[in-house]
mmCIF file of C-alpha atoms in Angstrom:
data_model
loop_
_atom_site.group_PDB
_atom_site.id
_atom_site.type_symbol
_atom_site.label_atom_id
_atom_site.label_comp_id
_atom_site.label_asym_id
_atom_site.label_seq_id
_atom_site.Cartn_x
_atom_site.Cartn_y
_atom_site.Cartn_z
ATOM 1 C CA MET A 1 160.427 77.457 104.330
ATOM 2 C CA GLN A 2 156.880 79.755 103.305
ATOM 3 C CA LYS A 3 154.166 78.883 102.129
ATOM 4 C CA ILE A 4 150.894 81.446 101.951
ATOM 5 C CA PHE A 5 147.136 79.481 100.907
ATOM 6 C CA SER A 6 144.423 81.343 100.374
ATOM 7 C CA TRP A 7 141.382 78.950 100.656
ATOM 8 C CA GLY A 8 138.191 78.364 101.032
ATOM 9 C CA GLY A 9 137.728 82.238 101.745
ATOM 10 C CA GLY A 10 140.618 82.474 104.441
ATOM 11 C CA LYS A 11 144.275 82.348 104.717
ATOM 12 C CA ILE A 12 146.568 79.526 105.899
ATOM 13 C CA ILE A 13 150.007 79.956 106.080
ATOM 14 C CA GLU A 14 152.705 76.646 106.389
ATOM 15 C CA ILE A 15 156.182 77.495 107.729
ATOM 16 C CA GLU A 16 159.159 75.330 109.290
ATOM 17 C CA LEU A 17 160.136 77.690 112.573
ATOM 18 C CA PRO A 18 163.621 78.729 112.531
ATOM 19 C CA GLY A 19 165.879 77.601 114.855
ATOM 20 C CA PHE A 20 162.856 74.692 116.285
ATOM 21 C CA GLU A 21 165.685 71.565 116.127
ATOM 22 C CA ASP A 22 167.592 73.457 119.491
ATOM 23 C CA TRP A 23 163.753 73.329 121.172
ATOM 24 C CA VAL A 24 162.222 70.645 119.461
ATOM 25 C CA PRO A 25 164.065 67.688 121.720
ATOM 26 C CA GLU A 26 163.405 70.448 124.882
ATOM 27 C CA LEU A 27 159.465 70.721 124.148
ATOM 28 C CA PHE A 28 159.134 66.560 123.847
ATOM 29 C CA GLU A 29 160.882 65.894 127.116
ATOM 30 C CA GLN A 30 159.430 68.189 128.949
ATOM 31 C CA PHE A 31 155.811 67.007 127.028
ATOM 32 C CA GLU A 32 157.027 62.781 127.951
ATOM 33 C CA LYS A 33 157.206 63.854 131.886
ATOM 34 C CA SER A 34 154.085 65.731 132.227
ATOM 35 C CA ARG A 35 151.917 64.227 130.015
ATOM 36 C CA SER A 36 150.531 62.082 132.958
ATOM 37 C CA THR A 37 149.522 64.718 134.586
ATOM 38 C CA ALA A 38 147.399 66.641 131.384
ATOM 39 C CA LYS A 39 144.110 67.121 131.967
ATOM 40 C CA LYS A 40 141.440 65.732 129.043
ATOM 41 C CA SER A 41 138.606 67.398 127.940
ATOM 42 C CA HIS A 42 136.852 64.666 125.793
ATOM 43 C CA LYS A 43 136.910 61.344 124.331
ATOM 44 C CA ILE A 44 136.515 60.629 120.437
ATOM 45 C CA GLY A 45 136.520 57.188 118.700
ATOM 46 C CA GLY A 46 138.101 55.479 122.115
ATOM 47 C CA ARG A 47 141.212 58.193 122.246
ATOM 48 C CA TRP A 48 141.413 61.457 124.266
ATOM 49 C CA GLU A 49 141.404 64.300 121.712
ATOM 50 C CA ASN A 50 143.333 67.288 123.785
ATOM 51 C CA LEU A 51 145.466 67.103 126.627
ATOM 52 C CA TYR A 52 145.689 69.956 128.348
ATOM 53 C CA ILE A 53 149.859 70.633 130.252
ATOM 54 C CA ASP A 54 150.137 73.303 132.361
ATOM 55 C CA ILE A 55 152.269 76.195 130.887
ATOM 56 C CA ASP A 56 154.956 75.809 133.990
ATOM 57 C CA GLU A 57 155.828 72.062 133.071
ATOM 58 C CA VAL A 58 156.093 72.689 129.417
ATOM 59 C CA PRO A 59 157.658 75.934 129.380
ATOM 60 C CA ALA A 60 159.197 75.285 125.914
ATOM 61 C CA ALA A 61 155.861 75.658 124.053
ATOM 62 C CA ARG A 62 156.283 79.191 124.305
ATOM 63 C CA ASN A 63 158.235 78.825 121.249
ATOM 64 C CA PRO A 64 156.031 77.971 119.185
ATOM 65 C CA ILE A 65 152.956 80.048 120.776
ATOM 66 C CA ARG A 66 154.988 83.186 120.264
ATOM 67 C CA MET A 67 156.284 81.912 117.029
ATOM 68 C CA GLY A 68 153.493 81.475 116.032
ATOM 69 C CA ARG A 69 151.749 85.755 117.178
ATOM 70 C CA ASP A 70 154.857 86.889 115.393
ATOM 71 C CA PHE A 71 154.436 86.045 111.955
ATOM 72 C CA GLY A 72 150.502 86.048 112.315
ATOM 73 C CA LEU A 73 151.195 89.546 112.635
ATOM 74 C CA GLU A 74 153.808 89.970 109.905
ATOM 75 C CA ILE A 75 152.532 88.001 107.747
ATOM 76 C CA LEU A 76 148.813 88.188 107.855
ATOM 77 C CA GLU A 77 148.898 91.586 109.600
ATOM 78 C CA VAL A 78 146.349 89.696 112.482
ATOM 79 C CA SER A 79 147.113 91.379 115.764
ATOM 80 C CA SER A 80 146.588 88.790 117.901
ATOM 81 C CA VAL A 81 147.926 88.361 122.033
ATOM 82 C CA VAL A 82 149.471 84.685 123.982
ATOM 83 C CA LEU A 83 147.336 83.458 126.271
ATOM 84 C CA PHE A 84 148.287 80.915 128.674
ATOM 85 C CA GLU A 85 145.546 80.846 130.713
ATOM 86 C CA PRO A 86 142.071 79.386 130.096
ATOM 87 C CA LEU A 87 140.108 83.163 128.937
ATOM 88 C CA ARG A 88 137.716 84.894 131.349
ATOM 89 C CA GLY A 89 134.390 83.865 130.481
ATOM 90 C CA CYS A 90 134.971 81.026 128.742
ATOM 91 C CA ASP A 91 133.223 78.339 128.787
ATOM 92 C CA HIS A 92 136.485 75.683 129.949
ATOM 93 C CA ALA A 93 138.848 75.686 132.905
ATOM 94 C CA TYR A 94 141.217 74.599 129.936
ATOM 95 C CA PRO A 95 144.075 76.828 128.773
ATOM 96 C CA PRO A 96 144.464 77.644 125.531
ATOM 97 C CA PHE A 97 147.302 75.301 123.948
ATOM 98 C CA TRP A 98 147.245 71.704 124.067
ATOM 99 C CA PHE A 99 149.037 68.603 123.028
ATOM 100 C CA ASN A 100 147.355 66.075 120.692
ATOM 101 C CA LEU A 101 148.962 62.109 120.339
ATOM 102 C CA ALA A 102 147.314 60.263 117.585
ATOM 103 C CA GLU A 103 148.672 56.620 117.993
ATOM 104 C CA PRO A 104 148.657 54.804 114.214
ATOM 105 C CA GLY A 105 145.262 54.395 113.032
ATOM 106 C CA GLU A 106 143.472 57.453 114.930
ATOM 107 C CA SER A 107 142.397 60.692 113.461
ATOM 108 C CA THR A 108 140.638 63.765 114.437
ATOM 109 C CA GLY A 109 137.550 64.985 112.521
ATOM 110 C CA LEU A 110 136.691 68.186 111.404
ATOM 111 C CA HIS A 111 135.679 70.984 113.700
ATOM 112 C CA ASP A 112 136.933 74.353 113.857
ATOM 113 C CA HIS A 113 138.293 76.742 117.459
ATOM 114 C CA ALA A 114 135.823 79.900 116.131
ATOM 115 C CA LEU A 115 134.684 80.649 120.652
ATOM 116 C CA ASN A 116 136.915 83.582 121.477
ATOM 117 C CA SER A 117 139.910 83.115 119.283
ATOM 118 C CA LYS A 118 141.624 85.294 116.467
ATOM 119 C CA LEU A 119 144.245 83.022 114.731
ATOM 120 C CA CYS A 120 145.140 79.068 115.379
ATOM 121 C CA GLY A 121 147.983 77.230 115.281
ATOM 122 C CA VAL A 122 149.000 73.923 115.177
ATOM 123 C CA PHE A 123 152.896 72.584 114.897
ATOM 124 C CA TYR A 124 154.351 69.511 114.813
ATOM 125 C CA LEU A 125 157.048 67.789 117.230
ATOM 126 C CA ALA A 126 156.622 63.807 115.935
ATOM 127 C CA ALA A 127 155.271 63.190 112.112
ATOM 128 C CA GLU A 128 156.920 61.323 109.497
ATOM 129 C CA ASN A 129 154.697 60.550 106.091
ATOM 130 C CA ASP A 130 151.781 58.837 105.799
ATOM 131 C CA SER A 131 151.274 59.681 110.331
ATOM 132 C CA GLY A 132 147.810 61.695 109.389
ATOM 133 C CA ASN A 133 147.690 65.468 107.259
ATOM 134 C CA LEU A 134 145.984 68.115 108.054
ATOM 135 C CA PHE A 135 142.988 68.868 106.513
ATOM 136 C CA PHE A 136 141.279 71.557 105.443
ATOM 137 C CA HIS A 137 137.418 70.967 104.377
ATOM 138 C CA LYS A 138 135.074 73.689 103.412
ATOM 139 C CA GLU A 139 131.252 72.519 101.257
ATOM 140 C CA GLY A 140 131.847 73.306 97.884
ATOM 141 C CA GLU A 141 135.522 73.422 97.674
ATOM 142 C CA VAL A 142 138.681 70.488 97.039
ATOM 143 C CA ASP A 143 140.073 69.587 100.555
ATOM 144 C CA LEU A 144 143.183 71.393 101.089
ATOM 145 C CA GLU A 145 145.988 68.884 102.994
ATOM 146 C CA ILE A 146 148.970 70.171 104.537
ATOM 147 C CA MET A 147 151.348 66.382 105.115
ATOM 148 C CA PRO A 148 153.259 66.969 109.036
ATOM 149 C CA LYS A 149 156.610 67.521 109.319
ATOM 150 C CA VAL A 150 158.574 68.261 112.566
ATOM 151 C CA GLY A 151 159.232 72.230 113.091
ATOM 152 C CA LYS A 152 156.467 72.654 110.690
ATOM 153 C CA LEU A 153 154.053 75.035 112.148
ATOM 154 C CA VAL A 154 150.460 75.639 110.131
ATOM 155 C CA LEU A 155 148.647 78.896 111.458
ATOM 156 C CA PHE A 156 144.739 79.478 110.014
ATOM 157 C CA GLU A 157 141.611 81.295 110.662
ATOM 158 C CA PRO A 158 140.085 80.090 113.911
ATOM 159 C CA TRP A 159 136.425 79.044 111.548
ATOM 160 C CA MET A 160 138.074 77.402 109.275
ATOM 161 C CA ARG A 161 136.737 73.599 109.775
ATOM 162 C CA HIS A 162 139.877 70.946 109.956
ATOM 163 C CA GLY A 163 140.228 67.293 110.865
ATOM 164 C CA VAL A 164 143.171 64.918 110.734
ATOM 165 C CA ARG A 165 143.834 61.952 108.249
ATOM 166 C CA GLU A 166 144.366 58.581 109.071
ATOM 167 C CA ASN A 167 147.793 57.972 110.950
ATOM 168 C CA ARG A 168 149.124 55.182 108.573
ATOM 169 C CA SER A 169 152.498 55.446 109.620
ATOM 170 C CA ASN A 170 154.364 53.101 112.796
ATOM 171 C CA ILE A 171 155.151 56.118 115.223
ATOM 172 C CA THR A 172 152.783 58.074 117.358
ATOM 173 C CA ARG A 173 152.220 61.847 115.467
ATOM 174 C CA LEU A 174 152.406 64.687 118.507
ATOM 175 C CA SER A 175 151.588 67.980 117.483
ATOM 176 C CA MET A 176 150.810 70.986 119.320
ATOM 177 C CA ALA A 177 148.049 73.541 118.880
ATOM 178 C CA PHE A 178 147.183 77.274 119.896
ATOM 179 C CA ASN A 179 144.429 79.396 119.645
ATOM 180 C CA LEU A 180 145.687 83.468 119.731
ATOM 181 C CA PHE A 181 143.151 86.459 121.010
ATOM 182 C CA PRO A 182 142.054 89.324 119.808
ATOM 183 C CA PHE A 183 144.608 91.879 120.628
ATOM 184 C CA PRO A 184 143.816 94.135 122.755
ATOM 185 C CA LEU A 185 141.830 91.462 124.565
ATOM 186 C CA PRO A 186 137.731 93.136 125.110
ATOM 187 C CA ILE A 187 137.870 94.600 128.525
ATOM 188 C CA GLU A 188 135.243 91.900 129.900
ATOM 189 C CA ASN A 189 138.115 89.224 129.796
ATOM 190 C CA LEU A 190 140.413 91.940 131.832
#
């Protein structure tokens, strides 16, 4: 399954990653084993928005990120590079991928990823109906909503404002988000 949306002056890809059934359980298990060691960047509305875990603790996270890079090049013709450590010169010391847990009743506010990145992605590891749609918002446009589903990857341009609706299901939604960077990297970041 693959969908491409032209929306708000940009493009959004929704795709079910091939073979996700083979490695999502492993990634989920790696996350569960490592989640107590996660670094947290900011708390909003009583919950930690982003959970950062070192790639050595969640090596299966390489799968959706690399596939995102490849589909970004193939479908959107965006050349990008995958980083698993913070970009040198970046304003924070966190890696450019993170996990988001949303318990029933929780949501994620409107934001973008514009600083330094070329392409952004979100991948779902645990989700069901009513666990909170990803939505894109732009003044003067009708919001675009994408329903989460295990194995689904959504790629979008970093300037696009987005958020996540309230989780109205009975399960905890788990997603992994990431940023991809321009290729080649600016020389000052090498």
